[in-house]
Short mmCIF file of C-alpha atoms in Angstrom, two decimals:
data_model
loop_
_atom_site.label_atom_id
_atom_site.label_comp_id
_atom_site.label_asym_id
_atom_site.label_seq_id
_atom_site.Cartn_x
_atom_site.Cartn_y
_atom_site.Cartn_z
CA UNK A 233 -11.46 -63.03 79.42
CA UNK A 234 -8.01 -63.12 80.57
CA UNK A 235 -7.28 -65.65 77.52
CA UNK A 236 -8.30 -63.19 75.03
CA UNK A 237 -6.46 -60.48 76.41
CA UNK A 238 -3.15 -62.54 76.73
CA UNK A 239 -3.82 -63.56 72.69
CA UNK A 240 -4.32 -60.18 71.95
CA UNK A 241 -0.90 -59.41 73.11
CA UNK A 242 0.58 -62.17 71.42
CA UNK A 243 -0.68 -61.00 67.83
CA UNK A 244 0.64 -57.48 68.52
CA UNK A 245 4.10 -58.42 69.10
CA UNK A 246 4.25 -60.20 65.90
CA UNK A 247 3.48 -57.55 63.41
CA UNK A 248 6.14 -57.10 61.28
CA UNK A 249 7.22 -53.34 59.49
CA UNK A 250 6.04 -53.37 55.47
CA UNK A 251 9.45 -52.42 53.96
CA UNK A 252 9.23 -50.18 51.04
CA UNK A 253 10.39 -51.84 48.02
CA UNK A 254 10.75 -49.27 45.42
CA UNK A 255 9.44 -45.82 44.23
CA UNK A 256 7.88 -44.29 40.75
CA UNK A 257 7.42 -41.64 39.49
CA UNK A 258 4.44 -39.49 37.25
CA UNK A 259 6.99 -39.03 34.39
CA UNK A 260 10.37 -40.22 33.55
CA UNK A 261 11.51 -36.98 31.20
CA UNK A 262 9.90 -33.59 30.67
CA UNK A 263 10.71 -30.40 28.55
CA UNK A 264 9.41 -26.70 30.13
CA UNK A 265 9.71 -23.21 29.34
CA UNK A 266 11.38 -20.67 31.93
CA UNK A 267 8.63 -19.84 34.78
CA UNK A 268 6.55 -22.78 33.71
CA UNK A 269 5.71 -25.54 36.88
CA UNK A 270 4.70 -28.91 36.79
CA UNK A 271 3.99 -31.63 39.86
CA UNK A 272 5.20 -35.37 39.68
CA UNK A 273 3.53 -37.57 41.51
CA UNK A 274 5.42 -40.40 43.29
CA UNK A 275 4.38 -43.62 44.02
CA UNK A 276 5.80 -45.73 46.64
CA UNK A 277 5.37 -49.79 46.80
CA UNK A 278 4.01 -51.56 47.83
CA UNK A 279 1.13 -48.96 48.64
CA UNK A 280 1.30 -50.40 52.62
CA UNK A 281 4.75 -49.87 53.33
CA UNK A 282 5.24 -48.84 56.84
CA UNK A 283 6.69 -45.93 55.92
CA UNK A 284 6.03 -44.31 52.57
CA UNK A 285 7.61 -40.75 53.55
CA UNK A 286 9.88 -39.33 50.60
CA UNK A 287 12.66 -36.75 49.91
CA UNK A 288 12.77 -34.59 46.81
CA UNK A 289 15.85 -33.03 45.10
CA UNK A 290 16.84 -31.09 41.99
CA UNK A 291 20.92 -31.54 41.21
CA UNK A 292 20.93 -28.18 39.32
CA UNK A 293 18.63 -26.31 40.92
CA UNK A 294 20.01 -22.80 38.86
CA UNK A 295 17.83 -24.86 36.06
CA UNK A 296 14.80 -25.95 38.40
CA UNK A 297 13.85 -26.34 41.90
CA UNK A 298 11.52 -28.68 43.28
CA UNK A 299 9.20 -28.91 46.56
CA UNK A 300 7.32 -31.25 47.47
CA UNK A 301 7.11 -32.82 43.90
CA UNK A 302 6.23 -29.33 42.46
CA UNK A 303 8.90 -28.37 39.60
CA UNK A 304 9.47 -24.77 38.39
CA UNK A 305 11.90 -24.32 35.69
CA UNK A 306 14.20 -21.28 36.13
CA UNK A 307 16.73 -20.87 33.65
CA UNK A 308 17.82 -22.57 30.26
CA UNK A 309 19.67 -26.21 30.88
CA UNK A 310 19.15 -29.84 32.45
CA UNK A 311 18.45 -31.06 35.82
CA UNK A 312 17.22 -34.27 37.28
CA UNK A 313 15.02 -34.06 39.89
CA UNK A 314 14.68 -37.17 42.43
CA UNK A 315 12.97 -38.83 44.74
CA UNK A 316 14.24 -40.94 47.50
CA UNK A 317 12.52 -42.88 50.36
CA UNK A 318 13.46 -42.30 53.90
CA UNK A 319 13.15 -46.35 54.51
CA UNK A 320 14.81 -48.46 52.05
CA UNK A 321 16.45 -45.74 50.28
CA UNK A 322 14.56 -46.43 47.03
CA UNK A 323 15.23 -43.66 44.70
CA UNK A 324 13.46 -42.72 40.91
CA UNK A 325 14.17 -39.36 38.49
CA UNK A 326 12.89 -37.41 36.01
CA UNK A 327 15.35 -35.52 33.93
CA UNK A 328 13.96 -32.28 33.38
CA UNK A 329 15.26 -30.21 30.42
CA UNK A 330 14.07 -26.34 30.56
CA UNK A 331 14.30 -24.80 26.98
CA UNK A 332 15.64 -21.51 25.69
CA UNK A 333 16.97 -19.44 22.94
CA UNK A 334 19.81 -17.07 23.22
CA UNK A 335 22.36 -15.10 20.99
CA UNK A 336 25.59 -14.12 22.50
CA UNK A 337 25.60 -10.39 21.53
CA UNK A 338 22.60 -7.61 21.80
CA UNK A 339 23.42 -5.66 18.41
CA UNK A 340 25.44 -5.97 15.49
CA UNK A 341 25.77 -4.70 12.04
CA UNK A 342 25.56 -5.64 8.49
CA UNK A 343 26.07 -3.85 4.84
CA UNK A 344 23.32 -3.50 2.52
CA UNK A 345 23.56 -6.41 0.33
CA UNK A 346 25.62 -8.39 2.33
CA UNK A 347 24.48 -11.67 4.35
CA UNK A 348 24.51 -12.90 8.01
CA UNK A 349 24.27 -16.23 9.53
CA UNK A 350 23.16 -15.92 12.79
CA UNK A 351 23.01 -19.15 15.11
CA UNK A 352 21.78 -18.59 18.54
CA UNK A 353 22.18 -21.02 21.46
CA UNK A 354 19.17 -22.85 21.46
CA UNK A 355 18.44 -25.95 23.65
CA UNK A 356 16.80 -28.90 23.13
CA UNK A 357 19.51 -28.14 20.50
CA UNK A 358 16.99 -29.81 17.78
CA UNK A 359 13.99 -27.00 18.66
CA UNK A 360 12.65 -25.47 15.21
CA UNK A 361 13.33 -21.91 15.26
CA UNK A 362 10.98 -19.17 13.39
CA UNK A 363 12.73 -16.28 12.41
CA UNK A 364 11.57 -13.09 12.03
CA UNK A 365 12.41 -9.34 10.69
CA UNK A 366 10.69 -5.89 12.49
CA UNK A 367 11.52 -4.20 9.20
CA UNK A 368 12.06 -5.90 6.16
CA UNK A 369 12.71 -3.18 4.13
CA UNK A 370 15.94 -2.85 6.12
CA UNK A 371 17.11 -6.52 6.24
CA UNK A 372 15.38 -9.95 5.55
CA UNK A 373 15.78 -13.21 7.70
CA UNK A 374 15.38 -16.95 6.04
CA UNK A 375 16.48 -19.77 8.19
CA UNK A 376 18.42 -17.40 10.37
CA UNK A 377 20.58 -16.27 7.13
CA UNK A 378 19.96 -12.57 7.52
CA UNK A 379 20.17 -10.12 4.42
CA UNK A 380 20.74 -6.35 4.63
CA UNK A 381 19.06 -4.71 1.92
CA UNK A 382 18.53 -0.81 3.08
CA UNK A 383 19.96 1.47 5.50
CA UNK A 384 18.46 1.73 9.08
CA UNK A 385 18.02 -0.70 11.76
CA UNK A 386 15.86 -3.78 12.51
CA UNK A 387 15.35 -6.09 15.39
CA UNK A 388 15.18 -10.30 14.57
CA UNK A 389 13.33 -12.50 16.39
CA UNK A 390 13.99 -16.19 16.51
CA UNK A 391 11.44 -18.18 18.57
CA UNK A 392 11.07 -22.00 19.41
CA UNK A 393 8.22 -23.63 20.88
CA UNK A 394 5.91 -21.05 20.03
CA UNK A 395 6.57 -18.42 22.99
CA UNK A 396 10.01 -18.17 23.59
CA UNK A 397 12.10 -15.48 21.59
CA UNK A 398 15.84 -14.16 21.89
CA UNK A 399 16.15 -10.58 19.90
CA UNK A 400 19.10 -8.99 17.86
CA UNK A 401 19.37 -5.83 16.78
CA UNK A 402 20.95 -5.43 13.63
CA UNK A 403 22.07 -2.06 11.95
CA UNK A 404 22.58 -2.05 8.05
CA UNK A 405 24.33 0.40 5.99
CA UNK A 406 26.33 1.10 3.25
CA UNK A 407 30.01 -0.19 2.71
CA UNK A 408 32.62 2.50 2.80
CA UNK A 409 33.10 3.67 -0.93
CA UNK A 410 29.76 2.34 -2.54
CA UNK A 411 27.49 4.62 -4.53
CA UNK A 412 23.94 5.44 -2.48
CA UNK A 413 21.02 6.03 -5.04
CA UNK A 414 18.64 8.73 -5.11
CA UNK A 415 15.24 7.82 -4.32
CA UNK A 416 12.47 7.39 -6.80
CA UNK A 417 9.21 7.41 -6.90
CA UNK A 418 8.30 3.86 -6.53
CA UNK A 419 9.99 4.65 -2.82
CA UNK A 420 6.65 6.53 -2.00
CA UNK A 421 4.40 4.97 0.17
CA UNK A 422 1.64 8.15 0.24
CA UNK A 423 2.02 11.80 -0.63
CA UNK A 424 -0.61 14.49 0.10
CA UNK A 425 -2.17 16.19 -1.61
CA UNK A 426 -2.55 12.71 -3.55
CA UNK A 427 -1.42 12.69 -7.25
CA UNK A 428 -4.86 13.40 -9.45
CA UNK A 429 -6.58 14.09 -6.61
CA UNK A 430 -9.79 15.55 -7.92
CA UNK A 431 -10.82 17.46 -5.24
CA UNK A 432 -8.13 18.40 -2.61
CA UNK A 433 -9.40 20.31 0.29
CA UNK A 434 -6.61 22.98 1.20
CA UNK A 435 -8.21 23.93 4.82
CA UNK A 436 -7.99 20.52 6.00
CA UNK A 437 -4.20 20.56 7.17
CA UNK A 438 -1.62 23.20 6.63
CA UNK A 439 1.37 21.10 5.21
CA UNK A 440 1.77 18.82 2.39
CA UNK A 441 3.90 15.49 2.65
CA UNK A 442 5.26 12.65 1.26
CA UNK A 443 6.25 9.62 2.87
CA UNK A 444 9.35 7.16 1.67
CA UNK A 445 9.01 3.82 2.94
CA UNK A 446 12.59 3.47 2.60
CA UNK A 447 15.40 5.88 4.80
CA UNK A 448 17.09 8.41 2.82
CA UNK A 449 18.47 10.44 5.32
CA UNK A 450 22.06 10.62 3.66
CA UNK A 451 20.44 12.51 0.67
CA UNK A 452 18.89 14.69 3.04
CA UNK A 453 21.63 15.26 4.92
CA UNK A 454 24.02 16.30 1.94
CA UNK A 455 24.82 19.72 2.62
CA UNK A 456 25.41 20.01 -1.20
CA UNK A 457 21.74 19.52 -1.75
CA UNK A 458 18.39 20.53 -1.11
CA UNK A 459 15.09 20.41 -1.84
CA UNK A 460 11.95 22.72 -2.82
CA UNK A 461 8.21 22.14 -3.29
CA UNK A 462 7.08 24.23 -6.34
CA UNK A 463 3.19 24.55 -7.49
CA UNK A 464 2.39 25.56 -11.01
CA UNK A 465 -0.75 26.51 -12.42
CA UNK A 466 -0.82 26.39 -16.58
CA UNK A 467 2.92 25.91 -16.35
CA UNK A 468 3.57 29.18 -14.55
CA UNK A 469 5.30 28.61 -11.06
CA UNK A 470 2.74 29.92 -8.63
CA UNK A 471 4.71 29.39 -5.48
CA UNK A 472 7.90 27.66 -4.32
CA UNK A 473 8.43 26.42 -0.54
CA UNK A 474 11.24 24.54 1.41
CA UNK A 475 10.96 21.04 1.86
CA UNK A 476 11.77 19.66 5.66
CA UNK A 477 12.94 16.33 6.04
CA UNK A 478 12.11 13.90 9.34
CA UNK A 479 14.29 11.35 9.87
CA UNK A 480 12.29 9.54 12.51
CA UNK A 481 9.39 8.93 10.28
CA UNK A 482 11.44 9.16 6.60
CA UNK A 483 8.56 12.09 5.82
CA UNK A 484 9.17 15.53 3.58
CA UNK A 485 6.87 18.06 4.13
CA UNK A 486 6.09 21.93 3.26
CA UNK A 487 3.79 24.27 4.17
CA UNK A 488 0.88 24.87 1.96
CA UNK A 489 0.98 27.79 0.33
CA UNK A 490 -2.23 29.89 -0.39
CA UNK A 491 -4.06 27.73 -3.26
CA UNK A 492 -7.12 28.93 -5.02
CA UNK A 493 -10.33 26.92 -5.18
CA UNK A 494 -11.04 24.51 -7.80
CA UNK A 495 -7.86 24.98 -9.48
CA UNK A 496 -6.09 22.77 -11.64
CA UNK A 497 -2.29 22.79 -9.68
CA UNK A 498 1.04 20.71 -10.97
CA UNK A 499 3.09 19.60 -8.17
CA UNK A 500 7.03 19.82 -8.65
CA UNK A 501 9.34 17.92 -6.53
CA UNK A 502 12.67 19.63 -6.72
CA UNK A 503 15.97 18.96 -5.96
CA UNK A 504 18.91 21.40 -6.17
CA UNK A 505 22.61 20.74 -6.18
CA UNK A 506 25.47 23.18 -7.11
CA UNK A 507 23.02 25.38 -8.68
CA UNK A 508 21.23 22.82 -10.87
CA UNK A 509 17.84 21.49 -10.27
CA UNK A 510 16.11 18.23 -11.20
CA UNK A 511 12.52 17.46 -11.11
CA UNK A 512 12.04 14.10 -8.92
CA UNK A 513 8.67 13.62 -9.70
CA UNK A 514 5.68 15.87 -11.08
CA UNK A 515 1.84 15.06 -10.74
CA UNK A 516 -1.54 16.86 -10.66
CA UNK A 517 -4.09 17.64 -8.74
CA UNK A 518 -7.13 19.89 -8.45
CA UNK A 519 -8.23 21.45 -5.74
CA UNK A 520 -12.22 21.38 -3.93
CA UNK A 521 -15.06 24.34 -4.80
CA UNK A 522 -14.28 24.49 -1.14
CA UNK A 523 -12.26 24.71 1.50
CA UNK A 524 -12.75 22.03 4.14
CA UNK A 525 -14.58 18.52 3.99
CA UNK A 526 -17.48 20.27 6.77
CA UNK A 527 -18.20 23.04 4.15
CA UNK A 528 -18.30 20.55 1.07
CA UNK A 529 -20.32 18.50 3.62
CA UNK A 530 -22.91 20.97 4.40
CA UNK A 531 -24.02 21.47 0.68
CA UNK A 532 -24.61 17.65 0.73
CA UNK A 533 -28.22 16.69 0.89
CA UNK A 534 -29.54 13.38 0.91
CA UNK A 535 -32.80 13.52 -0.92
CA UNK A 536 -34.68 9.88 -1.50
CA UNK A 537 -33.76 7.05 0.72
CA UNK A 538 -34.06 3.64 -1.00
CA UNK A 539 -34.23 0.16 0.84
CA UNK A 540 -33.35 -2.69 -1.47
CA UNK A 541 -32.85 -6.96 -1.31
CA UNK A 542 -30.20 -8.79 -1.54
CA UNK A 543 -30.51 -11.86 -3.79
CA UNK A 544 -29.84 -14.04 -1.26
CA UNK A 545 -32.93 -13.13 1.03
CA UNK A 546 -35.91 -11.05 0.68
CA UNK A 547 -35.54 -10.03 4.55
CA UNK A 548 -31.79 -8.39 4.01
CA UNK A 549 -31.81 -5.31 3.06
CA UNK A 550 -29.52 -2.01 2.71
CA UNK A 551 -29.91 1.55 2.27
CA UNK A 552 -29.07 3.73 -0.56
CA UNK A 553 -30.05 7.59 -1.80
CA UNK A 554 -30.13 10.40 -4.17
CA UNK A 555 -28.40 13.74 -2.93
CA UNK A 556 -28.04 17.32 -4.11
CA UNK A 557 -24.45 18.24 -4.08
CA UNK A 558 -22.52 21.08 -5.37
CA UNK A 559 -19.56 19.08 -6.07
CA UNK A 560 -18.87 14.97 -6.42
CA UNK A 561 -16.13 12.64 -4.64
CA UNK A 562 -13.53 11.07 -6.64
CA UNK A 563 -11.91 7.25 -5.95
CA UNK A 564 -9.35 8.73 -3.21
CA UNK A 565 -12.35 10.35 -1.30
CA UNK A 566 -14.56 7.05 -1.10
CA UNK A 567 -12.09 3.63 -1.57
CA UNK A 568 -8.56 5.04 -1.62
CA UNK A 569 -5.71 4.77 -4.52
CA UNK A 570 -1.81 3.95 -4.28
CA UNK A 571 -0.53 7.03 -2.82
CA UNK A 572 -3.25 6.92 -0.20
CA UNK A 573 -2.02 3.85 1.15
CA UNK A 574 -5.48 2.35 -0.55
CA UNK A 575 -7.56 3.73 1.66
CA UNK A 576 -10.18 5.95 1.90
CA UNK A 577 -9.24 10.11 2.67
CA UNK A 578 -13.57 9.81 3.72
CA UNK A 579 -14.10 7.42 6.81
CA UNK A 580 -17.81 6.97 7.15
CA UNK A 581 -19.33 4.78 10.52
CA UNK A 582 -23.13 4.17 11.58
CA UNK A 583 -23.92 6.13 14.70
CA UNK A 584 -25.48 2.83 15.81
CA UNK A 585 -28.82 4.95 17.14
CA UNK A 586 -31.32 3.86 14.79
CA UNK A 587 -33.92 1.56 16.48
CA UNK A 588 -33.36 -1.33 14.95
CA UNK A 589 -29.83 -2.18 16.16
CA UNK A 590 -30.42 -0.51 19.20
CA UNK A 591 -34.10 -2.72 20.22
CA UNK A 592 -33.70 -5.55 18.06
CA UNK A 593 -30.18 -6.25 16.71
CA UNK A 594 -28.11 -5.42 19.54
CA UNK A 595 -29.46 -7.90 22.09
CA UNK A 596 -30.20 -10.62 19.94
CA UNK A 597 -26.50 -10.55 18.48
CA UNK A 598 -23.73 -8.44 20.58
CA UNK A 599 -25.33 -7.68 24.03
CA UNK A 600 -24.41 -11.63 24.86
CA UNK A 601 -21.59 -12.08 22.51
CA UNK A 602 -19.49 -14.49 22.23
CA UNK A 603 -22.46 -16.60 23.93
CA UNK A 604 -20.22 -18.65 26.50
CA UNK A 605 -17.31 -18.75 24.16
CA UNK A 606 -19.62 -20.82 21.94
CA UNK A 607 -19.41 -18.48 18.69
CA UNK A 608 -17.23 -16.08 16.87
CA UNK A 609 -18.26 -13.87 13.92
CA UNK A 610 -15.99 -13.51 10.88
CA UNK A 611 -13.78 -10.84 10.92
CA UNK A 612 -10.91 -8.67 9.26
CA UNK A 613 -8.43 -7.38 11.02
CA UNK A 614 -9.28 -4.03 12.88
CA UNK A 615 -12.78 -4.91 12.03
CA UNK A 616 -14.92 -4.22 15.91
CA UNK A 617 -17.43 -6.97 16.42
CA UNK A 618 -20.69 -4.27 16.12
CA UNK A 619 -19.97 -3.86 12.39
CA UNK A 620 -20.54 0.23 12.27
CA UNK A 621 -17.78 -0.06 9.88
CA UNK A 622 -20.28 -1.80 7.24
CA UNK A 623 -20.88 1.11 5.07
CA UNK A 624 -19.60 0.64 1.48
CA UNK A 625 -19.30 2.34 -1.92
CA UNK A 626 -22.80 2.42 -4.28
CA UNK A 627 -22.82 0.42 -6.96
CA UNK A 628 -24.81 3.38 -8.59
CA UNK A 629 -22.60 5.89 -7.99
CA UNK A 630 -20.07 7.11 -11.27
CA UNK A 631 -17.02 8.99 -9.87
CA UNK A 632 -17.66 12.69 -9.86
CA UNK A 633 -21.57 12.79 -10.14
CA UNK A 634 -23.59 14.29 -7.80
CA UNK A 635 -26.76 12.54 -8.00
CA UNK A 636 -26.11 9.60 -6.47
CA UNK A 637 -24.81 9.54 -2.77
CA UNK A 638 -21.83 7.54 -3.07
CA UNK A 639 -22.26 5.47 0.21
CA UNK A 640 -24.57 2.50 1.31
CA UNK A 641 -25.57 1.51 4.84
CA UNK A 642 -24.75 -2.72 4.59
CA UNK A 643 -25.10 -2.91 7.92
CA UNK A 644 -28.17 -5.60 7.75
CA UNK A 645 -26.68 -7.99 5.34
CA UNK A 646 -23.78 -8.15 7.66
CA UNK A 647 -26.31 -8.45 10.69
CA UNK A 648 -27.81 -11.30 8.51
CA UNK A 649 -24.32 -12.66 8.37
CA UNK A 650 -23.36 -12.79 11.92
CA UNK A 651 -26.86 -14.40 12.28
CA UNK A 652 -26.29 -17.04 10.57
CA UNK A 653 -23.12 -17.87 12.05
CA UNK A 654 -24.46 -17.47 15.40
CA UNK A 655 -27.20 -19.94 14.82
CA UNK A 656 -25.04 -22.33 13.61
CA UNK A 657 -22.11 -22.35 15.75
CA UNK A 658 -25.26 -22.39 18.82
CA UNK A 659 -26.59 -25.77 16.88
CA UNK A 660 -23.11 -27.34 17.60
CA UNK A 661 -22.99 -26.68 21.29
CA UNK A 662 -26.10 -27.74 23.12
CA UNK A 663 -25.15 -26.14 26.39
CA UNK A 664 -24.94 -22.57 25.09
CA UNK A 665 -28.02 -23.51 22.81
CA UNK A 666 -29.64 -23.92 25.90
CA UNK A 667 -28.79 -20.82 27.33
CA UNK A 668 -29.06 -18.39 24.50
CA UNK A 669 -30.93 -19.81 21.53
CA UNK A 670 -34.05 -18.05 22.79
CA UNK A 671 -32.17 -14.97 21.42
CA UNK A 672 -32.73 -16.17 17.93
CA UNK A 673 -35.98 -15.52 16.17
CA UNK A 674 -36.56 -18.20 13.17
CA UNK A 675 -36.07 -15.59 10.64
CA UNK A 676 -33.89 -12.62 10.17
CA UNK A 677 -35.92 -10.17 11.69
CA UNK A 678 -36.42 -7.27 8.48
CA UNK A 679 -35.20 -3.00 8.51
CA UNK A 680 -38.27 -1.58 9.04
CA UNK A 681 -39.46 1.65 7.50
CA UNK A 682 -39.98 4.82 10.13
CA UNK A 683 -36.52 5.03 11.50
CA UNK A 684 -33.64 6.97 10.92
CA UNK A 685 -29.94 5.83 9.51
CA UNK A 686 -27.34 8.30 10.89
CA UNK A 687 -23.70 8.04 9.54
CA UNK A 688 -21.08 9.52 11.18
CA UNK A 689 -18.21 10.84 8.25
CA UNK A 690 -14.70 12.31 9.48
CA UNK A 691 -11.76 13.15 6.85
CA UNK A 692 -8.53 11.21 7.57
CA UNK A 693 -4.98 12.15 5.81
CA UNK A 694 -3.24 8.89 3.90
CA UNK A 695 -0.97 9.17 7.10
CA UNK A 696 -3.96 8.55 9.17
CA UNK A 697 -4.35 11.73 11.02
CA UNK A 698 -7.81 12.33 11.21
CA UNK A 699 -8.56 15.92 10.74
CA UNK A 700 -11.10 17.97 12.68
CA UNK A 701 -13.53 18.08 10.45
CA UNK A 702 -16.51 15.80 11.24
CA UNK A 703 -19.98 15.28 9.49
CA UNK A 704 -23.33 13.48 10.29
CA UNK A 705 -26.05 12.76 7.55
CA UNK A 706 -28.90 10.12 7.73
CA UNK A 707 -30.80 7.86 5.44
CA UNK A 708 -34.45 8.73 6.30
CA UNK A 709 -37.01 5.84 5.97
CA UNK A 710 -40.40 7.31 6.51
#
């Protein structure tokens, strides 16, 4: 016994420290965005050195700091972080480069028609940049060459590696000495009431208005000019009113004076200078049997509900009807024209209560949606994901009847749309298959008969105001 214990001893004092013989690191060179972290990892050899403690270090630390092999970048620039062993002083780096985009100067200012170049400080210096304009109508940017083309102001945006941005605001306007045009009317972007406007409803808001997508305020601003809204009926003036201009939103606008009901009326812009007018622009428009959409509304009666197929499956099918109506809807009422920015004065929605969406379609398609992630249904933009915006124009409705009800509830073919692309985008992902495909019947379950179809209607100006005015009516399928 004492022999082992005395050859224990003897192997003990000859074990010998592992010196460390160098050090690695995760990653040799790295490029991060401000705020953004990262970890290296280092790796000292051999893997049984005696002591494998480390020291880290950043040598511009107002770029990044580092702890513990954690980097977080700070500020635009270059640093190298290192690593250094306690024994052996073995030592590896990373150079770290933290990217950014600045320009030197918050604001400046251009003339219209003149060009900027505008190079920002931008590092990696070889980052591509994407430029951008708030308000191209003021001033156009194209490979940071900026062009002023109307008066006002505009903020560009140049942006490398997807999220980072630096901001100028530029303010154009006219050189000293050069002649600034009148507007036209190709600088309307909507008026109201709308030019030919068939049925203008004079209750629904007390001012007219006319938007310029362009900033005049120097012609409005002349105190050697003004300007006056004049309505004639049969080319006798029936009633001249101020126009006021607003700046802020490059709007004219007038009170409404008393109109009579379904009345032919010719609108007169007019400006006035030194005593002489000139008419800016003229159009027509005729005025409703009555005064507000609710009252035209009311006298609206749905009076045969039809449910018809799509080609494309007997199972889809939409709802259209007859009505009794004292007066029709022209193209501004139901899809919009020009100077209703193309969209319609008549928003109509699906109140969403029938029983079918509410017992069948809703939980099969939108109580789980998007299903895990799994799917997404095709979309426009400002299109919700519940499509009670699927109500569209009749194909048997002629502008101005008032037999036909000029809407359709397409709510099912979209349904049948969003089911398919459920069911397929489910096929490709077996775990949410799993989890959801009971949801999803073989067939596109059919809109049954004995239910009601209510659509909600609500009148909205071409600025997008939405009056007070709102209406319900339902497709009845007995």
């Amino acid at each position: 016994m004492l022999a082992i214990a005395m050859l224990s001893i003897v192997f003990m004092a000859c074990k010998k420290d592992v010196s460390v013989a160098d050090v690695r690191l995760s990653q040799t060179s790295v490029i991060l965005n401000p705020n953004d972290t990262l970890t290296l990892f280092a790796t000292v050899l051999p893997d049984n050195a005696t002591n494998s403690a480390v020291v880290w270090n950043s040598s511009n630390p107002a770029v990044a700091t580092v702890s513990d092999g954690k980097i977080t970048a700070i500020a635009m620039g270059t640093t190298t972080i290192s690593v250094t062993t306690l024994s052996g002083n073995k030592t590896a780096t990373c150079e770290v480069a933290v990217a950014g985009i600045t320009f030197n100067q918050a604001t400046t200012s251009l003339y219209v028609g003149n060009t900027l170049n505008l190079s920002p400080t931008v590092f990696p210096a070889n980052a591509p940049i994407s430029w951008s304009s708030s308000d191209t109508i003021v001033a156009t940017v194209r490979n940071g060459v900026v062009t002023g083309k109307w008066l006002g102001e505009t903020t560009i945006s140049a942006t490398i590696r997807d999220s980072m941005t630096a901001t100028i605001k530029i303010t154009v306007d006219f050189q000293d000495g050069t002649e600034r045009p009148m507007f036209t009317i190709d600088d309307v972007q909507y008026a109201y009431p709308a030019p030919d406007q068939q049925y203008f409803l004079k209750g629904e808001h007390p001012t007219g208005f006319i938007k310029l997508a362009r900033n005049f305020d120097y012609v409005f601003t002349n105190s050697n000019m003004t300007f006056r809204a004049r309505l004639l009926v049969d080319e006798v003036v029936e009633a001249t009113v101020p126009i006021t201009w607003n700046a802020s939103t490059t709007t004219m606008s007038w009170t409404l004076p008393n109109l009579e009901n379904s009345t032919l009326y010719t609108f007169e812009l007019i400006s006035v200078s030194n005593g002489n007018e000139m008419i800016i622009w003229s159009y027509d428009f005729r005025t409703s049997m009555f005064s507000t959409f609710a009252e035209k509304m009311e006298k609206v009666v749905i009076t045969n509900t039809y449910r018809n197929s799509l080609l494309i499956s007997g199972l889809v099918r939409f709802l259209w009807g007859n009505m009794v109506s004292s007066e029709g809807f022209d193209q501004s009422d139901i899809i919009g024209v020009k100077y209703t920015q193309n969209k319609p004065l008549i928003v109509v929605k699906s109140a969403l209560t029938d029983n079918y969406h509410r017992n069948i379609i809703a939980p099969m398609l939108y109580e789980k949606y998007p299903f895990g992630g799994a799917v997404k249904y095709s979309r426009e933009e400002g299109q919700s994901i519940i499509p009670d915006w699927a109500i569209v124009k009749s194909d048997n409705y002629d502008y101005n009847t008032t037999a036909v009800f000029p809407w359709v509830h397409f709510l099912a073919p979209t349904y049948f749309e969003d089911f398919n692309d459920a069911k397929r985008q489910l096929a490709t992902n077996p775990t949410a298959q799993a989890t959801y495909g009971h949801l999803f019947p073989i067939d596109f379950p059919i809109l049954p008969n004995g239910d009601n179809y209510t659509l909600n209607f609500s009148y909205t100006l071409p600025n997008g105001v939405v009056t007070d005015s709102s209406v319900v009516k339902t497709f009845v399928l007995p």
